[in-house]
Coordinates of N, CA and C in Angstrom, one line a residue:
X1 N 11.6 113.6 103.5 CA 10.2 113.1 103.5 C 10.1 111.8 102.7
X2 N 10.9 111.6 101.5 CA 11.0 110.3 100.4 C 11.2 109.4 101.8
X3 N 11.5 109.8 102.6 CA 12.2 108.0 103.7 C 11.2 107.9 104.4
X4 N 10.3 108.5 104.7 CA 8.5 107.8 105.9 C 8.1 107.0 105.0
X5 N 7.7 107.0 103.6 CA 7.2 106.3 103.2 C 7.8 104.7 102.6
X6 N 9.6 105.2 101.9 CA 10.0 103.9 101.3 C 10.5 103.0 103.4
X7 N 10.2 103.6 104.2 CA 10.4 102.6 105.4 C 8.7 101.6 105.1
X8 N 7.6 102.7 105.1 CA 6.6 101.6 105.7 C 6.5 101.0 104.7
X9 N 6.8 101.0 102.9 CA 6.7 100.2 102.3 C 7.9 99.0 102.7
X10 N 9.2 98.9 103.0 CA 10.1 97.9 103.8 C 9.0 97.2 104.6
X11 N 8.7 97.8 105.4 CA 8.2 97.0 106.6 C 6.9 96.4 106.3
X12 N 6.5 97.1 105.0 CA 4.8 96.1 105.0 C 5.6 94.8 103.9
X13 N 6.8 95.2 103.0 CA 7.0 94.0 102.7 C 7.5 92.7 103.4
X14 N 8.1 93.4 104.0 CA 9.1 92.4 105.5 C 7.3 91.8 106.1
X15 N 6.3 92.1 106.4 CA 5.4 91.7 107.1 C 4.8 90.8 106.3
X16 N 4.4 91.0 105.1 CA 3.7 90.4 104.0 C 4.8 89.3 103.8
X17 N 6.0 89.0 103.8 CA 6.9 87.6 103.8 C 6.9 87.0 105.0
X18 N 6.6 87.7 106.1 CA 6.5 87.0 107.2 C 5.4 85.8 107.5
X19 N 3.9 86.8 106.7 CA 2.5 85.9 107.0 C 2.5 84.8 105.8
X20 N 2.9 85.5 104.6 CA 3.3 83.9 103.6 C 4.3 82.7 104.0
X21 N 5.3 83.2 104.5 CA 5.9 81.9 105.4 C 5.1 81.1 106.4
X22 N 4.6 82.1 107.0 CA 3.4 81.1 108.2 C 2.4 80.4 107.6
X23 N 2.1 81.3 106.5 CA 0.8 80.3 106.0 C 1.1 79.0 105.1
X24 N 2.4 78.9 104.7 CA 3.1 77.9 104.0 C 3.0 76.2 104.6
X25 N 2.7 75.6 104.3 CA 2.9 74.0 105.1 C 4.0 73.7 105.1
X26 N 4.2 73.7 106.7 CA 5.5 72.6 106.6 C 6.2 71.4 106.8
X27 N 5.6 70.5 105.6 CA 5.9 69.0 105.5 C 6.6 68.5 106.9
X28 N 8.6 69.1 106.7 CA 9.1 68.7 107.8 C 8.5 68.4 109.0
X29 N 7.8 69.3 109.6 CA 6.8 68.8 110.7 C 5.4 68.0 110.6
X30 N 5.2 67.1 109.8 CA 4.2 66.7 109.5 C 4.4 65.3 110.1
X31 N 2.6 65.0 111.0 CA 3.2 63.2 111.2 C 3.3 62.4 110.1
X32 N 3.7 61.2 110.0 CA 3.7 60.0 109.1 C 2.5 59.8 109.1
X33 N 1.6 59.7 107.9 CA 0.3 59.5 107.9 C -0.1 58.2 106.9
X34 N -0.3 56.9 107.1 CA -1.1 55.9 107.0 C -1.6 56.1 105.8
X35 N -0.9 55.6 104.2 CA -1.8 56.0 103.3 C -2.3 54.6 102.6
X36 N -1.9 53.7 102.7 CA -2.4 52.5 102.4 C -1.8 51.0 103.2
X37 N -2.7 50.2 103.1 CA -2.3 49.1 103.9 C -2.3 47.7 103.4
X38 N -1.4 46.9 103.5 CA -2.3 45.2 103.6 C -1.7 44.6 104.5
X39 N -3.0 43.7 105.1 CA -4.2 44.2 104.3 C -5.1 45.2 105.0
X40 N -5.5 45.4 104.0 CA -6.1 46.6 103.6 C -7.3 46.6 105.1
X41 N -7.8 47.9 106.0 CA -9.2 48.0 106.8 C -10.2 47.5 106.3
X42 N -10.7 46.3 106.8 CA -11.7 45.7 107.0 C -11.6 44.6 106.5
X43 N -10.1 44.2 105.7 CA -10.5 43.3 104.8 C -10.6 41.6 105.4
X44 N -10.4 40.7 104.2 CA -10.5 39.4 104.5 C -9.3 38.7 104.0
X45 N -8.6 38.1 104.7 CA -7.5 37.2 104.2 C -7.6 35.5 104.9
X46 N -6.7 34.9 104.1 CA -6.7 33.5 104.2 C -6.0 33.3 105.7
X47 N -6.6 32.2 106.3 CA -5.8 31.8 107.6 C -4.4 31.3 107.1
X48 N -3.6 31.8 107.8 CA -1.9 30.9 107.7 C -1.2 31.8 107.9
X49 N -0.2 32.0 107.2 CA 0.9 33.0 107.3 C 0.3 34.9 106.1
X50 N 0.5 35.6 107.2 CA 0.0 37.0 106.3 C 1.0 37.9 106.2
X51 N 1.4 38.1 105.2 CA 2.3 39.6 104.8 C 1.9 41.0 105.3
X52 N 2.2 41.7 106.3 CA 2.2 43.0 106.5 C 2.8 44.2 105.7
X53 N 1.9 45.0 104.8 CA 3.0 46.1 104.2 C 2.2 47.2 104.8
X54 N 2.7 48.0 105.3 CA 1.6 49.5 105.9 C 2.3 50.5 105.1
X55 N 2.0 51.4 104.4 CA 2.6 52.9 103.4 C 2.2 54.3 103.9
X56 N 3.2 54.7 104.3 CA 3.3 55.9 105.1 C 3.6 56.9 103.7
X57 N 3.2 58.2 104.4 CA 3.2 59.9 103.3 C 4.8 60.1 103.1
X58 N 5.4 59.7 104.7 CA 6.6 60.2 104.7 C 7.8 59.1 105.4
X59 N 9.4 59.4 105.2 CA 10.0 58.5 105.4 C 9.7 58.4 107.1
X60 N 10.1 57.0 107.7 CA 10.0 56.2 109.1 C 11.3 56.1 109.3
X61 N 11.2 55.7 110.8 CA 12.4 55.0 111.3 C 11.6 53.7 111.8
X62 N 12.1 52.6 110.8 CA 11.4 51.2 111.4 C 11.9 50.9 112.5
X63 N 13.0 51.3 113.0 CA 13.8 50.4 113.9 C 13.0 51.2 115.0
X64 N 12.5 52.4 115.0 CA 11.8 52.9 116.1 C 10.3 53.0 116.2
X65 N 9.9 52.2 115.3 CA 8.8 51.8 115.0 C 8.2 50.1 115.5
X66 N 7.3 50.5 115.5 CA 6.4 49.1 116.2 C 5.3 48.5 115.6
X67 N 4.5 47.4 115.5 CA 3.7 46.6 115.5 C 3.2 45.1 115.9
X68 N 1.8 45.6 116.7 CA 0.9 44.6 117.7 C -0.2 44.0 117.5
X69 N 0.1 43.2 117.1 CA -0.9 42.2 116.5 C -2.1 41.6 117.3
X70 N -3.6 41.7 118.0 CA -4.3 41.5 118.8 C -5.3 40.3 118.5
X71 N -4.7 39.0 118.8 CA -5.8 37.9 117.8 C -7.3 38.0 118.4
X72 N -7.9 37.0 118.0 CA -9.4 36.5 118.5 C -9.2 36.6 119.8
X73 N -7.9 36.0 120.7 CA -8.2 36.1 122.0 C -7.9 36.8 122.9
X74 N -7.8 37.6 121.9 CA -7.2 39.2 123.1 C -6.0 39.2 123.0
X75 N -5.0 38.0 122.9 CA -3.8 38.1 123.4 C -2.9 39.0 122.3
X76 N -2.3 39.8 122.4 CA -1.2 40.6 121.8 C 0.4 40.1 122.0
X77 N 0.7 40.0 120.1 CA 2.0 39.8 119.8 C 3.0 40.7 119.2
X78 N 4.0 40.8 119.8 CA 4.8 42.0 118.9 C 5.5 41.7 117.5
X79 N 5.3 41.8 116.4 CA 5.6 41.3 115.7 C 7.3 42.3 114.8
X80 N 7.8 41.0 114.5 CA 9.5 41.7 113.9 C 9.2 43.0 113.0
X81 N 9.4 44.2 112.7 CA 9.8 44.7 111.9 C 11.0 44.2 110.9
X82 N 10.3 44.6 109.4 CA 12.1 44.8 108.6 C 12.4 45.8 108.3
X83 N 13.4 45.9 109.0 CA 14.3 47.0 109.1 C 15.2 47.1 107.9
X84 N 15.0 46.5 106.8 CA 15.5 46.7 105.4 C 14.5 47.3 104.5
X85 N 13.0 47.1 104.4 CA 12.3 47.7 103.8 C 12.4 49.2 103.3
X86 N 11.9 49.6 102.4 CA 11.7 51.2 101.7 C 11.3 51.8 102.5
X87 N 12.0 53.2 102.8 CA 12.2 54.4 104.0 C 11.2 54.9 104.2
X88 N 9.3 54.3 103.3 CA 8.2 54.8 104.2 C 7.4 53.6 104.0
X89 N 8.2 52.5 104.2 CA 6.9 51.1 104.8 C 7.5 50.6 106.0
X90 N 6.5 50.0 106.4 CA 6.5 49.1 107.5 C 6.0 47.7 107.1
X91 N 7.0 46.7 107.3 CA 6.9 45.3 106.5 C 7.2 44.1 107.4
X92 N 6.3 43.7 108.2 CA 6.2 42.0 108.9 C 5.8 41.1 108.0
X93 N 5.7 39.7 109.1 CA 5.0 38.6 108.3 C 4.3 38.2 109.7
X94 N 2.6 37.6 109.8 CA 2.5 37.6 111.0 C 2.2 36.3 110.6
X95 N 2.4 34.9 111.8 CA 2.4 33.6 110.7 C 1.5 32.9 112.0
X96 N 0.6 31.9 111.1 CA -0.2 30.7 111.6 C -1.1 30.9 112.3
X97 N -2.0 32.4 111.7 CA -3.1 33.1 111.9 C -4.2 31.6 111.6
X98 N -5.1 32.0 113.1 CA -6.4 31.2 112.7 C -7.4 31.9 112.4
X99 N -8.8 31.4 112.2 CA -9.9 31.9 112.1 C -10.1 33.4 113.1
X100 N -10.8 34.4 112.6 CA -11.3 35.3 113.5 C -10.8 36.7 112.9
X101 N -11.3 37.8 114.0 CA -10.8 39.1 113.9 C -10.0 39.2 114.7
X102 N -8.6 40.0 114.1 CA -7.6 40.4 114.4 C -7.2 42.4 114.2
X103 N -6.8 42.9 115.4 CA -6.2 44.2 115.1 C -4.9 43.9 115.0
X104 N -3.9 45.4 114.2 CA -3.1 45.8 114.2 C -2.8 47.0 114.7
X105 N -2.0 47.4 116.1 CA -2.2 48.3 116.2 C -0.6 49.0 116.0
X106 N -0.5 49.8 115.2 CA 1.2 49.9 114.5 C 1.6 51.7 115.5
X107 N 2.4 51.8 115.5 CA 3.7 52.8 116.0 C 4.5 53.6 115.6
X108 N 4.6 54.4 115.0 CA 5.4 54.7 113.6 C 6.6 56.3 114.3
X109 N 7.8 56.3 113.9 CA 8.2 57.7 114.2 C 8.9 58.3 112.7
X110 N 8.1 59.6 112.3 CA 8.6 59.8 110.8 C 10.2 60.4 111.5
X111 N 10.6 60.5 110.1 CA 12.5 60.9 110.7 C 11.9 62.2 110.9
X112 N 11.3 63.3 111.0 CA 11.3 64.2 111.5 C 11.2 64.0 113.2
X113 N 11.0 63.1 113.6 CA 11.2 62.6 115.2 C 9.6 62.7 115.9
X114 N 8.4 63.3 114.6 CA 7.0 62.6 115.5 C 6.8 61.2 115.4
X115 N 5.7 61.2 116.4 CA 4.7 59.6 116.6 C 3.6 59.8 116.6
X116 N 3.3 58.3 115.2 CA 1.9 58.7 114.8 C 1.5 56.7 115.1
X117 N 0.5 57.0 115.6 CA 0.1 55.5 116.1 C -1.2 55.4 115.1
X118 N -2.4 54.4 115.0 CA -3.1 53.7 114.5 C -3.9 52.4 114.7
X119 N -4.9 51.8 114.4 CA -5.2 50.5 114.6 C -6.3 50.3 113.1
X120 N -5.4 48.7 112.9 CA -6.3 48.6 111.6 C -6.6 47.3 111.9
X121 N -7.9 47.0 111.5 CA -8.8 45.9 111.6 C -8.9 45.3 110.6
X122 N -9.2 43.5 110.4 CA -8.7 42.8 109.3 C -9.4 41.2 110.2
X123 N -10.0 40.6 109.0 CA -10.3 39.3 109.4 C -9.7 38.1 108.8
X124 N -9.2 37.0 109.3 CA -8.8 36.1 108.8 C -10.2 35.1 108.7
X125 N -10.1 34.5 107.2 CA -10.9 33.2 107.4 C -10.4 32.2 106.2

């Protein structure tokens, strides 16, 4: 009779490690999430040549990673990644920006193998 009960105690512990594993976050599966930018949403920069840094939660694969630069006239450019940068930025230079609003709309795959996309808005004057 000692063994009906030390079973359902096994099995309520085996169940109670089961639902704490589930309820646990699991980073590895998490997208790359957008935690800071320059420049920065909404901001204002000088017309000419502009440095792109975007800061992701988690490490990227640049090289499978993208960014599209959308000027005043609609027209979209793909701009170089560097692919030497630290394993959670994304780092261009977008050059001989004129006046106006411009999006960025970037591409990102964290090394866990999601894709997390975005668009950040930014004005040159």
């Amino acid at each position: 009779m000692t063994t009906i009960p030390n079973t359902r105690l096994k099995a309520s512990v085996v169940a109670l490690a089961v639902a704490l594993l589930l309820l646990l976050p699991h980073a590895a599966f998490a997208h790359a999430v957008l935690v800071k930018s320059s420049p920065a949403q909404g901001a204002a920069v000088k017309a000419g040549d502009v440095d792109i840094t975007l800061t992701y939660n988690s490490r990227i694969d640049a090289l499978h990673s993208s960014l599209h630069l959308i000027g005043p006239d609609g027209k979209a450019q793909t701009l170089a990644v560097d692919g030497h940068a630290a394993p959670n930025l994304l780092v261009a230079k977008a050059t001989s920006l004129m006046v106006g609003a411009y999006k960025l709309e970037w591409q990102v795959q964290a090394s866990d193998g999601h894709i997390s996309r975005g668009v950040l808005a930014f004005r040159v004057s």
